[in-house]
Coordinates of C-alpha atoms in Angstrom, one line a residue:
M20 CA -12.7 6.0 28.1
K21 CA -9.9 8.5 28.9
D22 CA -10.2 12.0 27.6
I23 CA -8.3 12.4 23.9
K24 CA -6.1 15.3 24.4
P25 CA -4.3 17.2 21.7
L26 CA -0.9 16.2 20.9
L27 CA 2.0 18.3 19.2
I28 CA 2.2 17.1 15.6
S29 CA 3.9 19.1 12.8
G30 CA 4.3 22.0 15.1
K31 CA 0.5 22.3 16.0
E32 CA -1.7 20.7 18.8
V33 CA -4.2 18.7 17.3
Y34 CA -6.2 15.7 18.1
P35 CA -4.2 12.4 17.9
V36 CA -6.3 10.8 15.2
V37 CA -4.7 10.6 11.9
E38 CA -6.1 9.4 8.5
G39 CA -4.0 6.7 7.0
G40 CA -2.8 7.6 3.4
K41 CA -4.3 5.3 0.9
G42 CA -3.1 5.6 -2.8
V43 CA -3.8 5.0 -5.5
S44 CA -6.4 7.9 -5.9
V45 CA -8.0 7.2 -2.6
S46 CA -6.8 9.6 0.2
T47 CA -7.8 12.9 -1.8
G48 CA -7.6 16.5 -0.9
R49 CA -11.4 16.3 -0.2
S50 CA -11.1 13.5 2.2
S51 CA -7.9 14.6 3.9
G52 CA -8.8 18.6 4.1
A53 CA -12.2 17.4 6.1
W54 CA -10.1 15.3 8.5
A55 CA -7.7 18.2 9.0
A56 CA -10.8 20.4 9.3
A57 CA -12.1 18.2 11.9
G58 CA -9.0 18.9 14.2
G59 CA -6.7 15.9 13.2
V60 CA -4.2 15.0 10.8
G61 CA -5.2 14.5 7.5
T62 CA -3.2 12.5 5.0
I63 CA -3.2 12.6 0.9
S64 CA -1.4 10.1 -1.2
A65 CA 0.8 11.5 -3.8
V66 CA 0.7 8.0 -5.4
N67 CA -0.4 8.5 -8.8
A68 CA -2.9 11.4 -7.3
D69 CA -5.4 12.5 -9.7
S70 CA -5.1 15.9 -11.1
F71 CA -8.0 18.0 -13.2
D72 CA -8.6 19.6 -16.4
A73 CA -10.2 23.2 -16.7
E74 CA -13.7 21.6 -16.3
G75 CA -12.6 20.1 -13.2
N76 CA -12.7 16.5 -14.9
I77 CA -10.3 13.9 -13.8
I78 CA -7.3 13.6 -16.3
P79 CA -7.0 10.0 -17.3
Q80 CA -3.4 8.8 -16.8
L81 CA -2.9 7.3 -20.3
Y82 CA 0.9 7.0 -21.2
Q83 CA 2.1 8.0 -24.7
G84 CA 5.6 7.2 -24.6
R85 CA 7.2 4.2 -26.8
T86 CA 9.7 3.3 -24.3
R87 CA 9.5 2.3 -20.5
R88 CA 11.8 5.3 -19.7
D89 CA 9.5 7.6 -21.6
R90 CA 6.3 6.3 -19.8
H91 CA 8.0 6.4 -16.4
Q92 CA 8.7 10.1 -17.1
E93 CA 5.2 10.8 -17.7
L94 CA 4.3 9.0 -14.6
V95 CA 6.6 11.1 -12.5
E96 CA 4.9 14.4 -14.2
F97 CA 1.4 13.1 -13.4
G98 CA 2.4 12.2 -9.8
I99 CA 4.1 15.5 -9.2
R100 CA 1.0 17.5 -10.6
G101 CA -1.6 15.5 -8.8
G102 CA 0.1 15.8 -5.5
I103 CA 0.1 19.4 -5.6
E104 CA -3.4 19.9 -6.8
Q105 CA -4.7 17.5 -4.2
L106 CA -2.9 19.4 -1.5
R107 CA -4.3 22.7 -2.5
I108 CA -7.9 21.1 -2.5
A109 CA -7.1 19.7 1.2
H110 CA -5.5 23.0 2.1
E111 CA -8.7 25.1 1.1
S112 CA -10.8 22.4 2.9
A113 CA -8.9 22.3 6.3
N114 CA -9.4 26.0 6.5
G115 CA -6.6 26.3 9.0
N116 CA -7.4 23.6 11.1
G117 CA -5.5 20.4 11.8
R118 CA -2.3 19.1 10.1
L119 CA -1.6 17.9 6.4
H120 CA 0.7 15.4 5.6
V121 CA 1.2 13.9 2.4
N122 CA 2.1 10.0 1.9
V123 CA 4.7 8.5 -0.6
L124 CA 6.0 5.1 -0.9
W125 CA 9.8 4.5 -1.1
E126 CA 9.7 1.9 -3.4
M127 CA 7.4 3.6 -5.9
G128 CA 8.8 4.7 -9.3
G129 CA 10.1 8.1 -9.0
A130 CA 9.8 8.5 -5.4
V131 CA 12.5 11.3 -5.1
P132 CA 11.7 13.5 -7.9
I133 CA 7.8 13.1 -7.3
L134 CA 8.3 14.1 -3.4
E135 CA 10.8 16.9 -4.2
G136 CA 8.3 18.4 -7.2
V137 CA 5.3 18.1 -4.9
L138 CA 7.3 19.8 -1.5
T139 CA 8.3 22.7 -4.1
G140 CA 5.1 23.1 -5.8
A141 CA 3.0 23.0 -2.6
K142 CA 5.2 24.9 -0.3
G143 CA 3.2 26.3 2.6
L144 CA 0.3 23.8 2.1
V145 CA 1.9 20.6 3.5
H146 CA 3.1 20.1 7.2
G147 CA 4.6 16.5 7.2
V148 CA 5.7 13.6 4.8
T149 CA 4.9 10.0 5.9
C150 CA 6.7 7.3 4.1
G151 CA 7.0 3.5 4.2
A152 CA 7.4 0.3 1.6
G153 CA 11.2 0.1 2.2
M154 CA 13.7 1.8 4.1
P155 CA 13.1 5.6 3.5
Y156 CA 16.8 6.9 4.4
K157 CA 16.8 10.0 2.2
V158 CA 13.0 11.1 3.3
A159 CA 14.5 12.9 6.3
E160 CA 17.1 15.2 4.3
I161 CA 14.2 16.0 1.8
A162 CA 11.6 16.9 4.6
A163 CA 14.5 18.9 6.4
R164 CA 15.4 20.6 3.4
H165 CA 11.9 21.8 2.5
G166 CA 11.1 22.7 6.0
V167 CA 8.4 19.8 6.9
Y168 CA 8.4 16.9 9.5
Y169 CA 8.8 13.5 8.3
Y170 CA 7.2 10.3 9.7
P171 CA 8.9 7.0 8.7
I172 CA 6.5 4.0 8.5
V173 CA 8.1 1.1 10.4
S174 CA 7.0 -2.3 11.5
S175 CA 9.8 -3.1 14.0
A176 CA 12.1 -1.4 16.5
R177 CA 14.9 -2.9 14.4
A178 CA 14.0 -1.0 11.3
F179 CA 13.8 2.2 13.3
R180 CA 17.1 1.8 14.8
A181 CA 18.9 1.3 11.4
L182 CA 17.1 4.5 10.0
W183 CA 18.1 6.5 12.9
K184 CA 21.7 5.4 12.7
R185 CA 22.4 5.7 9.2
A186 CA 20.4 8.9 8.5
Y187 CA 17.6 10.4 11.0
S188 CA 20.1 11.4 13.7
K189 CA 21.4 14.1 11.4
T190 CA 18.1 15.8 11.3
A191 CA 16.3 14.8 14.5
E192 CA 14.7 18.2 14.7
W193 CA 12.6 17.3 12.0
L194 CA 11.3 13.9 13.3
G195 CA 7.7 14.6 13.6
G196 CA 6.9 11.0 15.0
V197 CA 7.1 7.4 14.0
V198 CA 4.2 5.5 12.2
Y199 CA 4.1 1.9 13.5
E200 CA 2.1 -0.1 11.2
D201 CA 1.0 -3.5 12.3
P202 CA 2.2 -5.9 9.7
W203 CA -0.8 -8.5 10.3
L204 CA -3.5 -6.3 10.7
A205 CA -3.0 -2.9 8.5
G206 CA -4.5 -2.9 4.9
G207 CA -2.2 -2.3 1.9
H208 CA 1.5 -3.2 1.7
N209 CA 3.1 -4.7 5.0
G210 CA 6.4 -4.8 6.4
L211 CA 6.7 -8.3 7.6
S212 CA 10.5 -9.4 7.8
N213 CA 11.7 -12.5 6.8
S214 CA 11.8 -13.7 10.3
E215 CA 8.2 -13.2 11.1
D216 CA 5.6 -15.7 10.6
P217 CA 2.7 -14.1 8.5
Q218 CA 0.3 -17.0 10.2
V219 CA 1.3 -16.2 13.8
P220 CA 0.3 -12.7 14.4
Q221 CA 2.2 -10.7 17.4
A222 CA 0.5 -8.4 20.0
P223 CA 0.9 -4.6 18.8
M224 CA 1.8 -3.4 22.4
P225 CA 5.0 -5.1 23.2
R226 CA 6.5 -4.2 19.6
V227 CA 5.5 -0.5 20.3
A228 CA 7.0 -0.8 23.8
E229 CA 10.2 -2.0 22.2
L230 CA 10.1 0.8 19.7
R231 CA 9.9 3.6 22.3
K232 CA 12.5 1.8 24.3
V233 CA 14.8 1.8 21.6
M234 CA 13.8 5.5 20.5
R235 CA 14.9 6.5 24.3
E236 CA 18.1 4.4 24.2
I237 CA 19.3 6.0 20.9
G238 CA 18.4 9.4 22.1
A239 CA 15.3 10.3 19.5
P240 CA 13.1 12.9 20.6
E241 CA 9.9 11.7 22.3
V242 CA 7.7 12.3 19.4
P243 CA 4.4 10.6 19.1
I244 CA 4.2 7.1 17.7
F245 CA 1.3 6.5 15.3
M246 CA -0.2 3.3 16.1
A247 CA -1.4 1.9 12.6
G248 CA -3.5 -1.1 11.7
G249 CA -6.3 -2.8 13.8
V250 CA -7.3 0.5 15.2
W251 CA -11.1 0.7 15.1
Y252 CA -12.7 2.0 18.6
L253 CA -10.4 4.1 20.8
R254 CA -12.0 2.6 23.9
E255 CA -10.4 -0.9 22.9
W256 CA -7.0 1.3 23.0
S257 CA -7.6 3.0 26.5
D258 CA -4.6 1.3 28.1
W259 CA -2.2 3.0 25.3
I260 CA -3.6 6.4 26.5
D261 CA -1.3 8.4 28.8
N262 CA 0.9 5.1 29.3
P263 CA 4.5 6.3 30.4
E264 CA 6.0 3.1 28.9
L265 CA 4.7 4.0 25.4
G266 CA 5.0 7.9 25.7
P267 CA 2.7 10.0 23.4
I268 CA 0.8 7.7 21.0
A269 CA -1.7 8.7 18.1
F270 CA -3.9 6.5 16.3
Q271 CA -4.1 6.1 12.6
F272 CA -7.2 5.2 10.7
G273 CA -6.8 3.8 7.2
T274 CA -9.8 1.5 6.5
R275 CA -12.8 3.1 8.8
P276 CA -12.5 6.5 6.6
L277 CA -13.3 4.3 3.3
L278 CA -16.9 4.6 4.2
T279 CA -17.6 8.5 4.3
Q280 CA -19.2 10.9 2.0
E281 CA -15.9 12.6 1.1
S282 CA -14.2 9.3 0.4
P283 CA -13.8 9.1 -3.6
I284 CA -14.1 5.4 -3.8
S285 CA -17.2 4.0 -5.7
D286 CA -20.7 3.0 -4.3
E287 CA -20.2 -0.6 -5.3
W288 CA -16.9 -0.3 -3.1
K289 CA -18.7 1.2 -0.1
K290 CA -21.7 -1.3 -0.4
R291 CA -19.2 -4.5 -0.5
L292 CA -17.4 -3.1 2.5
L293 CA -20.5 -3.4 4.7
T294 CA -21.0 -7.1 3.5
L295 CA -17.4 -8.3 4.8
R296 CA -17.0 -10.9 7.4
S297 CA -13.9 -11.9 9.7
G298 CA -11.4 -13.6 7.5
D299 CA -12.4 -11.8 4.2
V300 CA -9.2 -9.9 4.1
L301 CA -6.6 -12.0 2.8
L302 CA -2.5 -11.4 3.8
H303 CA -1.0 -12.6 0.5
R304 CA 2.5 -11.8 -1.5
F305 CA 1.1 -11.5 -5.0
S306 CA 2.2 -7.9 -5.3
P307 CA 4.9 -7.3 -7.8
T308 CA 6.7 -5.2 -5.0
G309 CA 7.8 -8.2 -3.1
F310 CA 6.2 -7.0 -0.2
Y311 CA 2.9 -8.9 1.7
S312 CA -0.2 -7.0 1.4
S313 CA -3.7 -7.3 2.8
A314 CA -6.5 -7.1 0.4
V315 CA -10.3 -8.3 0.2
R316 CA -11.0 -11.9 -0.8
N317 CA -12.6 -11.4 -4.3
G318 CA -12.3 -13.0 -8.0
F319 CA -9.2 -10.9 -8.6
L320 CA -7.2 -12.5 -5.7
Q321 CA -8.9 -15.9 -6.4
E322 CA -7.7 -16.0 -9.8
L323 CA -4.0 -15.0 -8.8
V324 CA -4.3 -18.1 -6.0
Q325 CA -5.4 -20.2 -9.0
R326 CA -2.8 -18.9 -11.4
S327 CA 0.0 -19.9 -8.9
D328 CA -1.6 -23.4 -8.1
R329 CA -1.5 -24.3 -11.6
Q330 CA 2.4 -24.4 -11.4
I331 CA 5.1 -27.2 -12.3
A332 CA 8.9 -27.3 -12.3
Y333 CA 10.4 -27.5 -15.8
R334 CA 14.0 -27.7 -17.2
S335 CA 15.3 -26.6 -20.6
E336 CA 17.2 -29.9 -21.0
P337 CA 16.4 -33.2 -19.8
E338 CA 17.7 -34.4 -16.4
E339 CA 16.8 -37.2 -13.8
G340 CA 13.2 -37.1 -12.7
M341 CA 12.8 -34.0 -15.1
S342 CA 12.8 -36.0 -18.6
T343 CA 9.2 -36.0 -19.8
P344 CA 9.2 -33.5 -22.9
L345 CA 6.3 -30.9 -22.7
P346 CA 5.8 -28.7 -25.8
I347 CA 4.6 -25.0 -25.1
G348 CA 4.4 -21.8 -26.8
A349 CA 3.1 -21.1 -30.4
R350 CA 6.3 -22.8 -32.0
G351 CA 5.8 -25.9 -29.6
R352 CA 9.3 -25.5 -28.1
E353 CA 9.9 -28.4 -25.7
V354 CA 10.6 -28.2 -22.1
F355 CA 11.3 -31.3 -19.8
V356 CA 8.9 -31.8 -16.5
S357 CA 8.3 -34.8 -14.4
E358 CA 6.1 -37.2 -15.3
E359 CA 3.6 -35.9 -12.4
G360 CA 4.2 -32.4 -14.0
A361 CA 3.4 -33.8 -17.4
A362 CA -0.1 -35.0 -16.2
K363 CA -1.0 -32.1 -14.8
A364 CA -0.1 -29.9 -17.5
K365 CA -2.3 -32.1 -19.9
A366 CA -5.2 -32.0 -17.4
W367 CA -5.0 -28.2 -17.2
M368 CA -4.6 -27.8 -21.1
E369 CA -7.7 -29.9 -21.6
S370 CA -9.5 -27.8 -19.1
G371 CA -8.8 -24.6 -21.3
Y372 CA -5.6 -23.2 -19.8
G373 CA -3.4 -23.9 -22.7
E374 CA -1.0 -21.0 -22.2
A375 CA 2.3 -22.1 -20.3
L376 CA 4.1 -18.7 -19.3
R377 CA 7.5 -19.1 -17.7
T378 CA 8.5 -17.9 -14.3
P379 CA 11.8 -16.6 -13.0
D380 CA 12.2 -19.8 -10.7
S381 CA 12.1 -22.1 -13.6
T382 CA 8.4 -23.0 -13.3
L383 CA 5.6 -22.8 -15.9
I384 CA 2.1 -21.5 -14.8
F385 CA -0.9 -22.3 -16.9
V386 CA -3.7 -19.9 -17.9
D387 CA -6.3 -19.7 -20.7
P388 CA -5.3 -17.8 -23.9
E389 CA -7.2 -14.5 -23.0
R390 CA -5.6 -14.2 -19.5
G391 CA -2.1 -15.0 -21.3
R392 CA -2.7 -12.1 -23.7
E393 CA -3.6 -9.7 -20.9
I394 CA -0.5 -10.6 -18.8
K395 CA 1.7 -10.1 -21.6
T396 CA 0.3 -6.7 -22.8
D397 CA 0.5 -5.4 -19.4
Q398 CA 4.0 -6.3 -19.2
A399 CA 4.7 -4.8 -22.2
N400 CA 2.7 -1.5 -21.1
C401 CA 4.8 -1.2 -18.0
M402 CA 5.3 2.6 -17.2
G403 CA 7.6 2.0 -14.1
C404 CA 5.3 2.6 -11.5
L405 CA 7.6 1.1 -8.7
S406 CA 11.4 1.1 -8.1
Q407 CA 11.6 -2.6 -9.3
C408 CA 8.8 -4.9 -10.4
S409 CA 8.7 -8.5 -10.5
F410 CA 5.9 -8.5 -12.7
S411 CA 7.4 -6.9 -15.5
N412 CA 11.0 -7.0 -14.4
W413 CA 11.2 -3.1 -14.5
A414 CA 13.8 -1.3 -12.2
E415 CA 15.0 2.2 -11.8
T416 CA 18.5 1.1 -12.8
E417 CA 21.0 2.0 -15.9
S418 CA 19.6 -1.2 -17.5
G419 CA 16.0 -0.5 -16.8
N420 CA 15.5 -4.0 -15.6
N421 CA 16.1 -6.1 -12.4
G422 CA 17.9 -8.9 -14.3
K423 CA 15.3 -11.5 -13.8
R424 CA 12.7 -12.9 -16.3
A425 CA 9.3 -11.1 -15.9
D426 CA 7.0 -12.9 -13.4
P427 CA 3.2 -13.8 -14.6
R428 CA 2.4 -14.9 -11.3
S429 CA 1.8 -11.2 -10.1
F430 CA 0.1 -8.4 -11.8
C431 CA 0.2 -4.8 -12.9
I432 CA -0.6 -2.6 -9.6
Q433 CA -0.7 0.5 -11.0
K434 CA -3.5 -0.6 -13.7
T435 CA -5.7 -2.4 -11.1
L436 CA -5.4 0.2 -8.4
Q437 CA -6.3 2.8 -11.0
N438 CA -9.4 0.9 -12.1
I439 CA -11.0 0.2 -8.9
A440 CA -10.4 3.8 -7.7
H441 CA -12.2 5.2 -10.5
G442 CA -15.2 2.9 -10.6
D443 CA -14.3 -0.4 -12.0
S444 CA -15.6 -3.6 -10.4
V445 CA -14.7 -4.5 -7.1
E446 CA -14.3 -8.3 -7.9
K447 CA -11.9 -7.9 -10.8
N448 CA -9.5 -5.7 -9.3
L449 CA -7.3 -5.4 -6.1
M450 CA -9.3 -3.9 -3.3
F451 CA -7.0 -3.2 -0.3
A452 CA -8.5 -3.1 3.0
G453 CA -7.2 -3.8 6.7
H454 CA -8.3 -7.0 8.4
N455 CA -10.6 -5.2 10.7
A456 CA -12.8 -4.2 7.5
Y457 CA -15.5 -6.9 8.6
R458 CA -16.4 -4.5 11.7
F459 CA -18.2 -2.2 9.1
G460 CA -21.1 -4.6 9.2
T461 CA -21.5 -4.6 13.0
D462 CA -20.7 -0.9 13.9
P463 CA -23.9 0.9 14.7
F464 CA -22.4 4.1 13.1
F465 CA -22.9 2.4 9.6
A466 CA -26.1 0.9 10.4
D467 CA -29.0 1.0 7.9
G468 CA -26.6 2.2 5.3
N469 CA -25.5 5.4 7.0
V470 CA -22.5 7.2 5.3
P471 CA -21.3 9.8 7.5
T472 CA -19.3 12.9 7.0
V473 CA -15.6 12.8 7.7
G474 CA -16.3 15.3 10.5
E475 CA -19.2 13.1 11.8
L476 CA -16.7 10.4 11.7
V477 CA -14.0 12.1 13.7
A478 CA -16.0 13.5 16.3
R479 CA -17.4 9.7 16.7
I480 CA -13.9 8.6 17.2
L481 CA -13.0 10.9 19.8
T482 CA -16.0 9.8 22.0
G483 CA -14.2 6.1 22.1
D484 CA -16.8 4.7 19.5

């Protein structure tokens, strides 16, 4: 194992080990501050970050606004307050060590005002901004104006080239690094393009080598590339260290820090991680963002799979091959389906899935009445947590919608991530994780239920294990 030497990151030499940002309410000031205190780079998430009342209790993010726009403004205010409070906690915990970054998602609702508000309110407490989930052109200008470094999250050299050409070349001095997030291995939302097969993963080294090659060709500074996704033991990545073709490399850990004492996730969640086996993380496309994402196979994901499996095409008027009438809804309004579709619908209805919901793709899905009511309620309660949402049809546009029918095959991502982050069932909610999460069960550092501190984990990582 090669020695892990400090790298210049956000203006200071620190260990090139980075805590990956995990929203909602999972990468907190306590966890990221401890990571920085250990000499690395801590990352708090400003995605629906928690804030606290005078007694130190978490303030539930409950929305009072009558309209989506009103609730969206409340969400922005929650985001700014929570981001600032978490950075203050992280700053105190770090005790002047390491670096502190804040993570935002470009496609989250209110990304620009939240980032502006957090950087203004936490001035001097934050050293860098990481940003992905889309093409964050404006993050460079925002970060530079606030005097902090920016770290775009990309999954290909092509994406970085586009960002550089359009925006980043104008603020190159504030480019702190580039996060390469492996789209087949990382947890959460992933940047798979339409030309890439989710079932055929590509090795990360050639893709990162291509990224560095492009960075050099276009004149980008020789800043670190953060390898994110699939990183567990650094000894498995020794050929990346001091590799002239790759240049300076840092390693980002998103999943492994979940099982630490400072990690805010519930004991139930931590225990579940220790039971995972290879293949227990599913790369899927149910997210209302439209992106692929990786999460633990549980009851929540299984229900989404089954929901989409109970699906048939329909037409509003009869046509060849789609002329069998099917009454749906409380009023029994007829749509027209194929004979095969009608037979499937009858069987599903007789099995208790009597609620037929229309999708934007001229199909019907069949759910039980309770699930149907939940879907409609969640859609009606939308607070605009994304820039555009397929589930509710919200969009940050003048019209306030994306011009399509709301899609019941998806789900309210803000609701389920808030639920699991604050102790609700790990079976009934979305449980993001990287594809190496099964290694908790074989890593001797976590044997016999050992839950280390963040400091102990960072020290262990630096040994190569």
